[in-house]
CSV table of C-alpha atoms and ligand atoms in Angstrom, one decimal:
chain,number,residue,atom,x,y,z
A,1,UNK,CA,137.1,97.1,84.5
A,2,UNK,CA,133.5,98.6,86.0
A,3,UNK,CA,132.1,101.1,83.2
A,4,UNK,CA,131.2,104.5,84.5
A,5,UNK,CA,127.6,104.8,85.9
A,6,UNK,CA,124.7,105.7,84.0
A,7,UNK,CA,123.6,109.1,84.2
A,8,UNK,CA,120.1,110.0,85.1
A,9,UNK,CA,118.7,113.5,84.6
A,10,UNK,CA,116.9,113.8,87.4
A,11,UNK,CA,114.4,116.2,88.5
A,12,UNK,CA,113.5,115.5,92.7
A,13,UNK,CA,110.0,116.1,92.7
A,14,UNK,CA,109.4,113.9,89.7
A,15,UNK,CA,107.5,110.7,90.4
A,16,UNK,CA,108.4,109.7,86.7
A,17,UNK,CA,112.6,109.9,87.8
A,18,UNK,CA,111.3,108.7,91.1
A,19,UNK,CA,111.0,105.5,89.6
A,20,UNK,CA,114.5,104.9,88.3
A,21,UNK,CA,115.7,106.0,91.6
A,22,UNK,CA,114.0,103.4,92.9
A,23,UNK,CA,114.9,100.6,90.8
A,24,UNK,CA,118.5,101.6,91.0
A,25,UNK,CA,118.1,101.3,94.9
A,26,UNK,CA,116.5,98.0,94.9
A,27,UNK,CA,119.1,97.0,92.0
A,28,UNK,CA,122.0,98.1,93.8
A,29,UNK,CA,123.1,100.3,90.8
A,30,UNK,CA,124.6,103.3,91.6
A,31,UNK,CA,123.6,106.5,89.0
A,32,UNK,CA,125.1,109.5,88.5
A,33,UNK,CA,122.5,111.9,89.2
A,34,UNK,CA,122.3,114.8,86.9
A,35,UNK,CA,119.9,117.4,88.7
A,36,UNK,CA,117.3,119.5,85.8
A,37,UNK,CA,116.1,122.5,86.4
A,38,UNK,CA,112.3,121.2,85.6
A,39,UNK,CA,111.1,124.2,87.9
A,40,UNK,CA,110.7,127.2,87.5
A,41,UNK,CA,114.0,126.4,84.8
A,42,UNK,CA,111.8,124.1,82.4
A,43,UNK,CA,115.3,123.5,81.8
A,44,UNK,CA,114.1,120.2,80.0
A,45,UNK,CA,112.5,122.0,77.1
A,46,UNK,CA,115.9,123.8,76.6
A,47,UNK,CA,118.2,122.9,73.5
A,48,UNK,CA,120.8,120.5,75.4
A,49,UNK,CA,118.0,118.1,76.7
A,50,UNK,CA,116.1,118.4,73.9
A,51,UNK,CA,119.2,117.0,72.2
A,52,UNK,CA,118.6,113.6,73.9
A,53,UNK,CA,115.2,113.4,74.2
A,54,UNK,CA,113.3,115.5,71.7
A,55,UNK,CA,109.8,114.9,73.7
A,56,UNK,CA,110.9,117.4,76.5
A,57,UNK,CA,110.6,115.0,79.3
A,58,UNK,CA,112.2,113.5,82.0
A,59,UNK,CA,113.6,111.2,83.2
A,60,UNK,CA,116.4,110.5,80.6
A,61,UNK,CA,119.1,107.8,81.0
A,62,UNK,CA,122.3,107.7,79.2
A,63,UNK,CA,124.3,104.5,79.8
A,64,UNK,CA,127.4,103.9,78.5
A,65,UNK,CA,126.8,100.3,77.0
A,66,UNK,CA,128.7,97.9,74.4
A,67,UNK,CA,127.6,99.8,71.6
A,68,UNK,CA,128.4,103.4,72.3
A,69,UNK,CA,125.7,105.4,74.9
A,70,UNK,CA,122.1,104.1,75.4
A,71,UNK,CA,119.6,106.6,75.6
A,72,UNK,CA,116.5,106.1,77.2
A,73,UNK,CA,113.8,108.1,77.7
A,74,UNK,CA,111.1,106.1,78.8
A,75,UNK,CA,110.5,105.4,82.2
A,76,UNK,CA,109.2,101.9,81.8
A,77,UNK,CA,112.4,101.3,79.6
A,78,UNK,CA,114.6,102.3,81.9
A,79,UNK,CA,113.3,100.2,84.8
A,80,UNK,CA,113.6,97.2,82.5
A,81,UNK,CA,117.0,98.5,81.6
A,82,UNK,CA,118.4,98.5,85.6
A,83,UNK,CA,116.9,95.0,86.0
A,84,UNK,CA,118.3,93.3,83.4
A,85,UNK,CA,121.6,94.4,84.3
A,86,UNK,CA,121.8,94.2,88.0
A,87,UNK,CA,118.3,92.1,89.2
A,88,UNK,CA,116.6,90.0,86.6
A,89,UNK,CA,114.2,88.7,89.6
A,90,UNK,CA,112.3,92.1,89.1
A,91,UNK,CA,111.3,91.1,85.6
A,92,UNK,CA,109.8,87.7,86.8
A,93,UNK,CA,110.4,84.2,85.9
A,94,UNK,CA,110.2,84.7,82.1
A,95,UNK,CA,107.3,82.2,82.1
A,96,UNK,CA,105.5,83.6,79.0
A,97,UNK,CA,102.1,85.0,81.0
A,98,UNK,CA,104.0,86.4,83.8
A,99,UNK,CA,106.6,88.8,81.0
A,100,UNK,CA,103.2,89.4,79.5
A,101,UNK,CA,101.4,90.6,82.6
A,102,UNK,CA,104.7,92.6,83.6
A,103,UNK,CA,104.2,94.6,80.0
A,104,UNK,CA,100.7,94.8,80.8
A,105,UNK,CA,101.4,96.9,83.6
A,106,UNK,CA,104.2,98.8,82.5
A,107,UNK,CA,101.8,99.8,79.4
A,108,UNK,CA,99.3,100.8,82.1
A,109,UNK,CA,101.5,103.0,84.3
A,110,UNK,CA,101.6,105.3,81.2
A,111,UNK,CA,98.1,105.7,82.0
A,112,UNK,CA,98.8,106.8,85.7
A,113,UNK,CA,101.3,109.2,84.8
A,114,UNK,CA,98.5,111.0,82.1
A,115,UNK,CA,96.1,111.1,84.9
A,116,UNK,CA,97.4,111.2,88.3
A,117,UNK,CA,100.5,112.8,87.2
A,118,UNK,CA,98.6,115.4,84.8
A,119,UNK,CA,96.2,116.5,88.3
A,120,UNK,CA,99.3,116.3,90.4
A,121,UNK,CA,100.8,118.7,87.8
A,122,UNK,CA,97.4,120.6,87.7
A,123,UNK,CA,97.7,121.4,91.5
A,124,UNK,CA,101.2,121.7,92.4
A,125,UNK,CA,102.5,123.7,89.2
A,126,UNK,CA,99.4,125.6,88.0
A,127,UNK,CA,99.4,123.3,84.6
A,128,UNK,CA,96.1,124.4,82.7
A,129,UNK,CA,94.8,121.0,82.5
A,130,UNK,CA,90.8,119.5,82.6
A,131,UNK,CA,91.3,118.7,86.6
A,132,UNK,CA,88.0,117.0,86.8
A,133,UNK,CA,88.8,114.6,83.9
A,134,UNK,CA,92.2,113.9,85.0
A,135,UNK,CA,90.6,113.0,88.4
A,136,UNK,CA,88.0,110.5,86.7
A,137,UNK,CA,90.5,109.1,84.7
A,138,UNK,CA,92.7,108.6,88.0
A,139,UNK,CA,89.9,106.9,89.6
A,140,UNK,CA,89.2,104.7,87.1
A,141,UNK,CA,93.2,103.3,86.8
A,142,UNK,CA,92.6,103.1,90.6
A,143,UNK,CA,89.6,101.1,90.5
A,144,UNK,CA,91.2,98.6,88.2
A,145,UNK,CA,94.5,98.3,90.0
A,146,UNK,CA,92.6,97.6,93.5
A,147,UNK,CA,90.6,94.9,91.6
A,148,UNK,CA,93.9,93.4,90.5
A,149,UNK,CA,95.3,93.2,93.8
A,150,UNK,CA,92.5,92.0,95.7
A,151,UNK,CA,92.5,88.8,93.2
A,152,UNK,CA,96.5,88.5,94.1
A,153,UNK,CA,95.8,89.0,97.8
A,154,UNK,CA,93.3,86.1,97.2
A,155,UNK,CA,96.2,84.1,95.3
A,156,UNK,CA,98.5,84.9,98.6
A,157,UNK,CA,100.9,87.6,96.8
A,158,UNK,CA,101.6,90.5,98.0
A,159,UNK,CA,102.7,92.3,94.4
A,160,UNK,CA,101.1,93.0,91.0
A,161,UNK,CA,102.8,89.9,89.1
A,162,UNK,CA,103.6,87.4,91.6
A,163,UNK,CA,104.5,87.6,95.7
A,164,UNK,CA,108.4,89.4,94.7
A,165,UNK,CA,108.3,92.6,93.5
A,166,UNK,CA,108.9,93.3,89.8
A,167,UNK,CA,108.8,96.1,87.4
A,168,UNK,CA,105.4,96.8,87.1
A,169,UNK,CA,105.4,97.1,91.3
A,170,UNK,CA,108.2,100.3,91.0
A,171,UNK,CA,106.2,101.1,87.4
A,172,UNK,CA,102.9,102.0,89.1
A,173,UNK,CA,103.8,102.8,92.9
A,174,UNK,CA,104.7,106.3,92.5
A,175,UNK,CA,102.2,108.1,90.6
A,176,UNK,CA,99.2,105.9,92.8
A,177,UNK,CA,101.3,106.9,96.1
A,178,UNK,CA,101.2,110.8,95.5
A,179,UNK,CA,97.6,110.4,93.9
A,180,UNK,CA,96.6,112.8,97.1
A,181,UNK,CA,99.1,115.9,96.2
A,182,UNK,CA,96.6,115.9,92.7
A,183,UNK,CA,93.3,115.6,94.9
A,184,UNK,CA,92.8,112.4,94.7
A,185,UNK,CA,91.7,110.4,97.9
A,186,UNK,CA,93.6,106.9,98.8
A,187,UNK,CA,91.3,106.3,101.1
A,188,UNK,CA,88.9,103.9,99.5
A,189,UNK,CA,91.5,101.2,97.9
A,190,UNK,CA,92.2,98.9,100.8
A,191,UNK,CA,94.2,96.5,98.3
A,192,UNK,CA,96.4,99.5,97.4
A,193,UNK,CA,96.9,100.6,100.6
A,194,UNK,CA,98.1,96.9,101.6
A,195,UNK,CA,100.5,96.8,98.5
A,196,UNK,CA,102.0,100.2,98.8
A,197,UNK,CA,102.8,99.1,102.6
A,198,UNK,CA,104.6,95.8,100.4
A,199,UNK,CA,106.6,98.4,98.5
A,200,UNK,CA,107.6,100.6,101.4
A,201,UNK,CA,109.0,97.8,103.1
A,202,UNK,CA,111.3,96.1,100.7
A,203,UNK,CA,114.6,96.0,101.8
A,204,UNK,CA,116.9,99.1,99.7
A,205,UNK,CA,113.7,100.8,99.8
A,206,UNK,CA,114.2,104.8,99.1
A,207,UNK,CA,112.3,107.6,99.5
A,208,UNK,CA,110.9,111.1,97.8
A,209,UNK,CA,109.2,113.9,99.3
A,210,UNK,CA,105.8,112.9,100.1
A,211,UNK,CA,106.3,109.0,100.1
A,212,UNK,CA,108.4,107.0,103.1
A,213,UNK,CA,109.3,104.6,103.9
A,214,UNK,CA,107.3,102.3,106.5
A,215,UNK,CA,107.8,104.1,109.6
A,216,UNK,CA,107.6,101.0,111.7
A,217,UNK,CA,110.4,99.0,110.5
A,218,UNK,CA,112.1,102.5,111.0
A,219,UNK,CA,114.6,102.2,114.7
A,220,UNK,CA,112.2,103.7,117.3
A,221,UNK,CA,114.6,106.8,117.9
A,222,UNK,CA,112.1,106.7,121.6
A,223,UNK,CA,112.2,103.8,122.8
A,224,UNK,CA,109.4,104.9,125.0
A,225,UNK,CA,109.3,103.2,129.0
A,226,UNK,CA,107.1,100.7,129.8
A,227,UNK,CA,104.3,103.3,130.1
A,228,UNK,CA,100.9,102.2,132.4
A,229,UNK,CA,98.2,103.3,130.7
A,230,UNK,CA,95.4,104.7,132.6
B,1,UNK,CA,65.8,108.6,102.7
B,2,UNK,CA,66.2,107.0,106.0
B,3,UNK,CA,70.1,108.3,106.8
B,4,UNK,CA,72.8,105.0,106.6
B,5,UNK,CA,73.4,105.6,109.7
B,6,UNK,CA,73.2,107.5,112.9
B,7,UNK,CA,76.1,107.9,115.4
B,8,UNK,CA,74.1,105.6,118.0
B,9,UNK,CA,74.3,102.2,116.1
B,10,UNK,CA,76.8,100.3,115.5
B,11,UNK,CA,78.3,100.8,111.7
B,12,UNK,CA,80.3,98.9,109.4
B,13,UNK,CA,83.5,101.0,108.7
B,14,UNK,CA,86.1,98.5,107.3
B,15,UNK,CA,87.0,94.4,106.9
B,16,UNK,CA,89.1,93.0,109.4
B,17,UNK,CA,91.2,91.4,106.4
B,18,UNK,CA,92.3,94.4,105.1
B,19,UNK,CA,93.1,95.9,108.5
B,20,UNK,CA,96.6,93.8,109.8
B,21,UNK,CA,98.2,93.5,112.9
B,22,UNK,CA,100.1,96.7,113.5
B,23,UNK,CA,98.5,98.9,111.1
B,24,UNK,CA,96.1,102.2,110.9
B,25,UNK,CA,93.3,103.1,108.3
B,26,UNK,CA,91.1,105.8,108.0
B,27,UNK,CA,87.6,105.3,108.2
B,28,UNK,CA,84.1,107.3,108.3
B,29,UNK,CA,81.4,107.2,111.1
B,30,UNK,CA,78.4,109.7,109.5
B,31,UNK,CA,80.2,113.1,109.6
B,32,UNK,CA,83.3,112.3,111.6
B,33,UNK,CA,86.3,111.3,109.9
B,34,UNK,CA,88.0,108.2,111.9
B,35,UNK,CA,91.4,106.3,112.8
B,36,UNK,CA,90.9,102.7,112.7
B,37,UNK,CA,93.7,101.0,114.3
B,38,UNK,CA,95.4,97.5,115.4
B,39,UNK,CA,97.4,97.1,117.7
B,40,UNK,CA,99.9,94.5,117.3
B,41,UNK,CA,98.0,92.1,119.4
B,42,UNK,CA,94.9,92.4,117.6
B,43,UNK,CA,93.0,95.0,119.3
B,44,UNK,CA,91.1,97.4,117.3
B,45,UNK,CA,90.5,100.5,118.7
B,46,UNK,CA,89.0,103.6,116.9
B,47,UNK,CA,89.7,107.5,117.3
B,48,UNK,CA,89.1,111.3,116.2
B,49,UNK,CA,91.1,111.1,112.8
B,50,UNK,CA,93.2,114.3,114.4
B,51,UNK,CA,96.4,114.9,116.4
B,52,UNK,CA,95.4,116.6,119.5
B,53,UNK,CA,99.2,118.0,118.7
B,54,UNK,CA,98.5,120.0,115.6
B,55,UNK,CA,95.9,118.4,113.9
B,56,UNK,CA,97.4,116.0,111.7
B,57,UNK,CA,95.4,112.7,110.4
B,58,UNK,CA,96.1,109.8,112.8
B,59,UNK,CA,95.4,107.4,110.2
B,60,UNK,CA,98.5,108.8,108.5
B,61,UNK,CA,100.3,107.3,111.2
B,62,UNK,CA,101.8,104.2,112.3
B,63,UNK,CA,101.4,101.6,115.0
B,64,UNK,CA,104.3,100.2,116.8
B,65,UNK,CA,103.0,97.5,119.6
B,66,UNK,CA,100.1,98.6,121.5
B,67,UNK,CA,100.4,102.3,120.4
B,68,UNK,CA,99.2,104.2,117.9
B,69,UNK,CA,101.7,107.1,116.5
B,70,UNK,CA,101.0,110.2,114.5
B,71,UNK,CA,103.5,111.0,111.8
B,72,UNK,CA,104.5,115.0,112.5
B,73,UNK,CA,105.6,115.2,115.7
B,74,UNK,CA,105.5,111.7,117.2
B,75,UNK,CA,103.3,111.5,119.9
B,76,UNK,CA,101.9,108.0,120.7
B,77,UNK,CA,98.4,106.7,121.9
B,78,UNK,CA,97.4,104.0,123.4
B,79,UNK,CA,94.2,101.8,123.2
B,80,UNK,CA,92.6,104.1,125.9
B,81,UNK,CA,93.0,107.2,123.5
B,82,UNK,CA,96.0,108.8,126.3
B,83,UNK,CA,98.7,110.5,125.4
B,84,UNK,CA,101.8,107.8,126.4
B,85,UNK,CA,104.8,109.6,125.2
B,86,UNK,CA,106.0,112.9,123.1
B,87,UNK,CA,109.3,112.5,121.6
B,88,UNK,CA,110.0,116.1,122.3
B,89,UNK,CA,110.0,115.4,125.8
B,90,UNK,CA,111.1,112.0,126.8
B,91,UNK,CA,111.1,112.2,130.1
B,92,UNK,CA,108.0,114.1,130.5
B,93,UNK,CA,105.1,111.8,131.7
B,94,UNK,CA,101.8,113.4,129.8
B,95,UNK,CA,99.3,114.8,131.5
B,96,UNK,CA,95.9,112.7,131.6
B,97,UNK,CA,94.1,115.3,129.7
B,98,UNK,CA,96.3,115.0,126.6
B,99,UNK,CA,94.2,112.2,125.0
B,100,UNK,CA,91.9,112.0,121.5
B,101,UNK,CA,88.9,111.4,121.4
B,102,UNK,CA,87.8,107.3,121.1
B,103,UNK,CA,84.8,105.5,119.9
B,104,UNK,CA,83.7,101.9,120.7
B,105,UNK,CA,85.3,99.1,118.1
B,106,UNK,CA,84.5,95.5,117.4
B,107,UNK,CA,84.8,92.5,115.3
B,108,UNK,CA,82.1,90.6,113.8
B,109,UNK,CA,81.9,88.3,110.6
B,110,UNK,CA,85.2,90.0,109.4
B,111,UNK,CA,83.8,92.8,109.7
B,112,UNK,CA,85.1,96.1,111.8
B,113,UNK,CA,82.4,97.9,113.5
B,114,UNK,CA,82.3,101.1,115.4
B,115,UNK,CA,79.9,103.5,117.1
B,116,UNK,CA,79.9,106.5,119.2
B,117,UNK,CA,77.8,105.3,121.6
B,118,UNK,CA,78.2,103.6,125.3
B,119,UNK,CA,74.2,102.5,124.8
B,120,UNK,CA,74.8,100.9,121.6
B,121,UNK,CA,73.7,96.9,122.0
B,122,UNK,CA,75.2,94.0,120.5
B,123,UNK,CA,77.3,94.4,117.4
B,124,UNK,CA,74.6,93.2,114.2
B,125,UNK,CA,75.7,89.9,113.4
B,126,UNK,CA,75.5,88.5,109.6
B,127,UNK,CA,75.6,85.2,110.3
B,128,UNK,CA,77.2,82.9,107.7
B,129,UNK,CA,78.5,85.7,105.9
B,130,UNK,CA,81.8,87.2,105.6
B,131,UNK,CA,83.3,90.1,104.7
B,132,UNK,CA,85.0,90.4,101.1
B,133,UNK,CA,85.6,93.4,99.3
B,134,UNK,CA,85.0,97.3,100.6
B,135,UNK,CA,84.2,99.8,97.6
B,136,UNK,CA,82.5,103.3,97.3
B,137,UNK,CA,79.9,103.8,94.6
B,138,UNK,CA,78.7,107.0,93.7
B,139,UNK,CA,75.1,106.0,93.5
B,140,UNK,CA,71.9,105.9,96.2
B,141,UNK,CA,71.0,102.9,97.8
B,142,UNK,CA,67.8,102.6,96.2
B,143,UNK,CA,69.7,102.8,92.8
B,144,UNK,CA,72.2,99.9,93.9
B,145,UNK,CA,69.3,97.6,94.9
B,146,UNK,CA,67.3,98.3,92.1
B,147,UNK,CA,70.9,97.4,89.8
B,148,UNK,CA,71.7,94.5,92.0
B,149,UNK,CA,68.0,93.4,91.7
B,150,UNK,CA,68.0,92.6,95.0
B,151,UNK,CA,66.1,94.0,98.3
B,152,UNK,CA,66.8,97.0,100.3
B,153,UNK,CA,66.2,97.3,104.2
B,154,UNK,CA,67.7,100.5,105.7
B,155,UNK,CA,71.2,100.0,105.3
B,156,UNK,CA,71.5,96.2,103.6
B,157,UNK,CA,70.8,94.8,100.4
B,158,UNK,CA,70.0,91.2,99.5
B,159,UNK,CA,70.6,89.6,96.8
B,160,UNK,CA,72.9,87.3,94.0
B,161,UNK,CA,76.5,88.4,92.6
B,162,UNK,CA,78.2,86.6,89.9
B,163,UNK,CA,76.7,83.1,90.6
B,164,UNK,CA,77.1,83.8,94.9
B,165,UNK,CA,74.3,84.6,97.7
B,166,UNK,CA,75.4,88.0,98.7
B,167,UNK,CA,74.7,90.6,101.2
B,168,UNK,CA,75.7,94.4,100.9
B,169,UNK,CA,76.1,96.4,103.8
B,170,UNK,CA,76.1,100.5,103.4
B,171,UNK,CA,77.3,102.9,105.0
B,172,UNK,CA,78.8,106.6,104.6
B,173,UNK,CA,81.6,107.1,102.9
B,174,UNK,CA,82.1,110.6,103.7
B,175,UNK,CA,81.7,112.4,100.8
B,176,UNK,CA,78.2,113.6,99.0
B,177,UNK,CA,76.5,111.1,97.2
B,178,UNK,CA,79.2,108.7,97.4
B,179,UNK,CA,78.4,105.2,99.3
B,180,UNK,CA,81.0,102.8,101.1
B,181,UNK,CA,79.6,99.0,100.3
B,182,UNK,CA,81.1,96.3,102.2
B,183,UNK,CA,80.3,92.7,99.9
B,184,UNK,CA,79.5,90.2,101.9
B,185,UNK,CA,79.6,86.7,100.2
B,186,UNK,CA,78.9,83.4,101.6
B,187,UNK,CA,81.5,82.1,104.0
B,188,UNK,CA,82.0,79.0,102.8
B,189,UNK,CA,82.7,80.4,99.1
B,190,UNK,CA,85.4,79.3,97.3
B,191,UNK,CA,87.8,81.0,96.1
B,192,UNK,CA,86.4,81.1,92.3
B,193,UNK,CA,83.2,82.1,93.9
B,194,UNK,CA,85.3,84.5,95.3
B,195,UNK,CA,87.0,86.2,92.2
B,196,UNK,CA,83.3,86.0,90.4
B,197,UNK,CA,81.7,88.3,93.0
B,198,UNK,CA,84.6,90.5,93.1
B,199,UNK,CA,84.4,91.0,89.2
B,200,UNK,CA,80.4,91.4,89.5
B,201,UNK,CA,80.6,94.3,91.9
B,202,UNK,CA,83.2,96.0,89.7
B,203,UNK,CA,80.2,95.8,87.3
B,204,UNK,CA,77.4,96.5,89.8
B,205,UNK,CA,79.2,100.0,90.0
B,206,UNK,CA,79.4,100.9,87.0
B,207,UNK,CA,76.1,99.8,86.4
B,208,UNK,CA,74.7,102.0,89.3
B,209,UNK,CA,77.1,104.7,88.5
B,210,UNK,CA,76.4,105.1,85.0
B,211,UNK,CA,72.4,104.5,85.7
B,212,UNK,CA,73.2,107.7,88.3
B,213,UNK,CA,74.4,110.2,85.7
B,214,UNK,CA,72.1,109.3,83.1
B,215,UNK,CA,69.3,109.7,85.8
B,216,UNK,CA,67.3,106.5,84.9
B,217,UNK,CA,64.7,106.1,87.8
B,218,UNK,CA,65.9,103.7,90.2
C,1,GSH,N1,108.7,109.5,79.3
C,1,GSH,C1,107.7,109.1,80.2
C,1,GSH,C2,106.7,110.1,80.7
C,1,GSH,C3,107.3,110.8,82.4
C,1,GSH,C4,107.0,112.1,82.5
C,1,GSH,O1,105.7,112.7,81.9
C,1,GSH,N2,107.8,113.2,82.8
C,1,GSH,C5,107.5,114.5,83.2
C,1,GSH,C6,108.1,114.7,84.7
C,1,GSH,S1,107.4,114.0,86.2
C,1,GSH,C7,107.5,115.5,82.6
C,1,GSH,O2,109.1,115.4,81.9
C,1,GSH,N3,106.8,115.9,81.7
C,1,GSH,C8,107.1,117.3,81.2
C,1,GSH,C9,106.4,118.5,81.5
C,1,GSH,O3,105.6,118.4,81.7
C,1,GSH,O4,106.8,119.5,81.3
C,1,GSH,C10,107.9,108.5,81.4
C,1,GSH,O5,109.1,108.5,81.3
C,1,GSH,O6,107.0,107.5,81.8
C,2,FES,S1,100.5,116.7,115.4
C,2,FES,FE1,100.2,114.6,115.7
C,2,FES,S2,102.3,114.8,117.0
C,2,FES,FE2,102.2,116.8,116.3
């Protein structure tokens, strides 16, 4: 018997919701998407959604589970749930250090949400906030990520924990990729750029507005005739 | 202060290792924004970071084979800068006049160099060194040299970082008051030395930037 699909309370422009959609796509899990009128409707602060998540944020995942409905309101937990269900390789090998490093990055991803995500909300939806401060903490987080990814490259590893993607990469990728929306340039981070290429090249990768699959992997729609250059 | 670079000499814009085959990255040459790309065959080219069609940044584009494509409408440019194909008009051979401004690009010691000059001579040599990391630092060259305890000569700082012999090549990041810094270390260094140097670079940046904010004398 197949159980009904988990329901994702979703907003297309939300990087946090995209984490859940991306993980589900990579894991081959079908989600039932329940669109939320985040803007301008502020539906996430209405009674129906507050009953599910008093914190008033999305994503919210409602998954039918053995003991009744499981309600998850933190994207990191949603990623872990989807991976455990359908793609355990995204949880790493289970070695203590590896599991701990994944947890470290899941917690770190909340800093990206607060800083780069905060700057983005400010720029896109005119949320009040200390823009300079949000950008500065975003840059501090990007520098940490860049240094860590550089050391990964020295080990010959393309992802945050090991040479294959884990929930750590999925948790960190969206707000980093969309940093320019908040006025934070990604030009100065070569190792982050290579890592984003690796994520965008993953089998089963899906896009969101502003984040694209590695273009060169798409079929060439206009195979140019052999052109001799002047 | 001496300008870090003029368009007349070779400027270090990136590390070779940060530009894999069939990819494009943004870079900076004095006041100009560049797209630096590596073709599938390994050749590095540098062009103005502005598509002649509608001005989209070409560094947001992509490389297929031996051509750089713009992400916006797919206009495709060859190594000479000439437009090779326009997807909306597949039958058309684009006129010769459609081209993106090119710069001379070269590689040496694991560094990608660019110049706007046809006269610039040999690419600078840093024998015995290899590019490790590129970072931006919000500090002046003098402040950075002082924080390292190294010697500043033009746009080069020599010293030791994380116990490893190091050389910093300075260039402009395009942002006022922010340097682009390429860390070179002895080319024979082992991974442990590379990690030590990379971590020490983070510390050096913190120190130089903090000193800049607190206004310590350089
Ligand atoms: N609960 C955290 C935070 C998610 C988050 O920040 N979501 C944003 C949308 S991208 C949100 O709902 N913000 C509430 C608001 O801005 O009113 C997570 O799941 O990672
Ligand atoms: S702007 Fe580059 S192809 Fe249109």
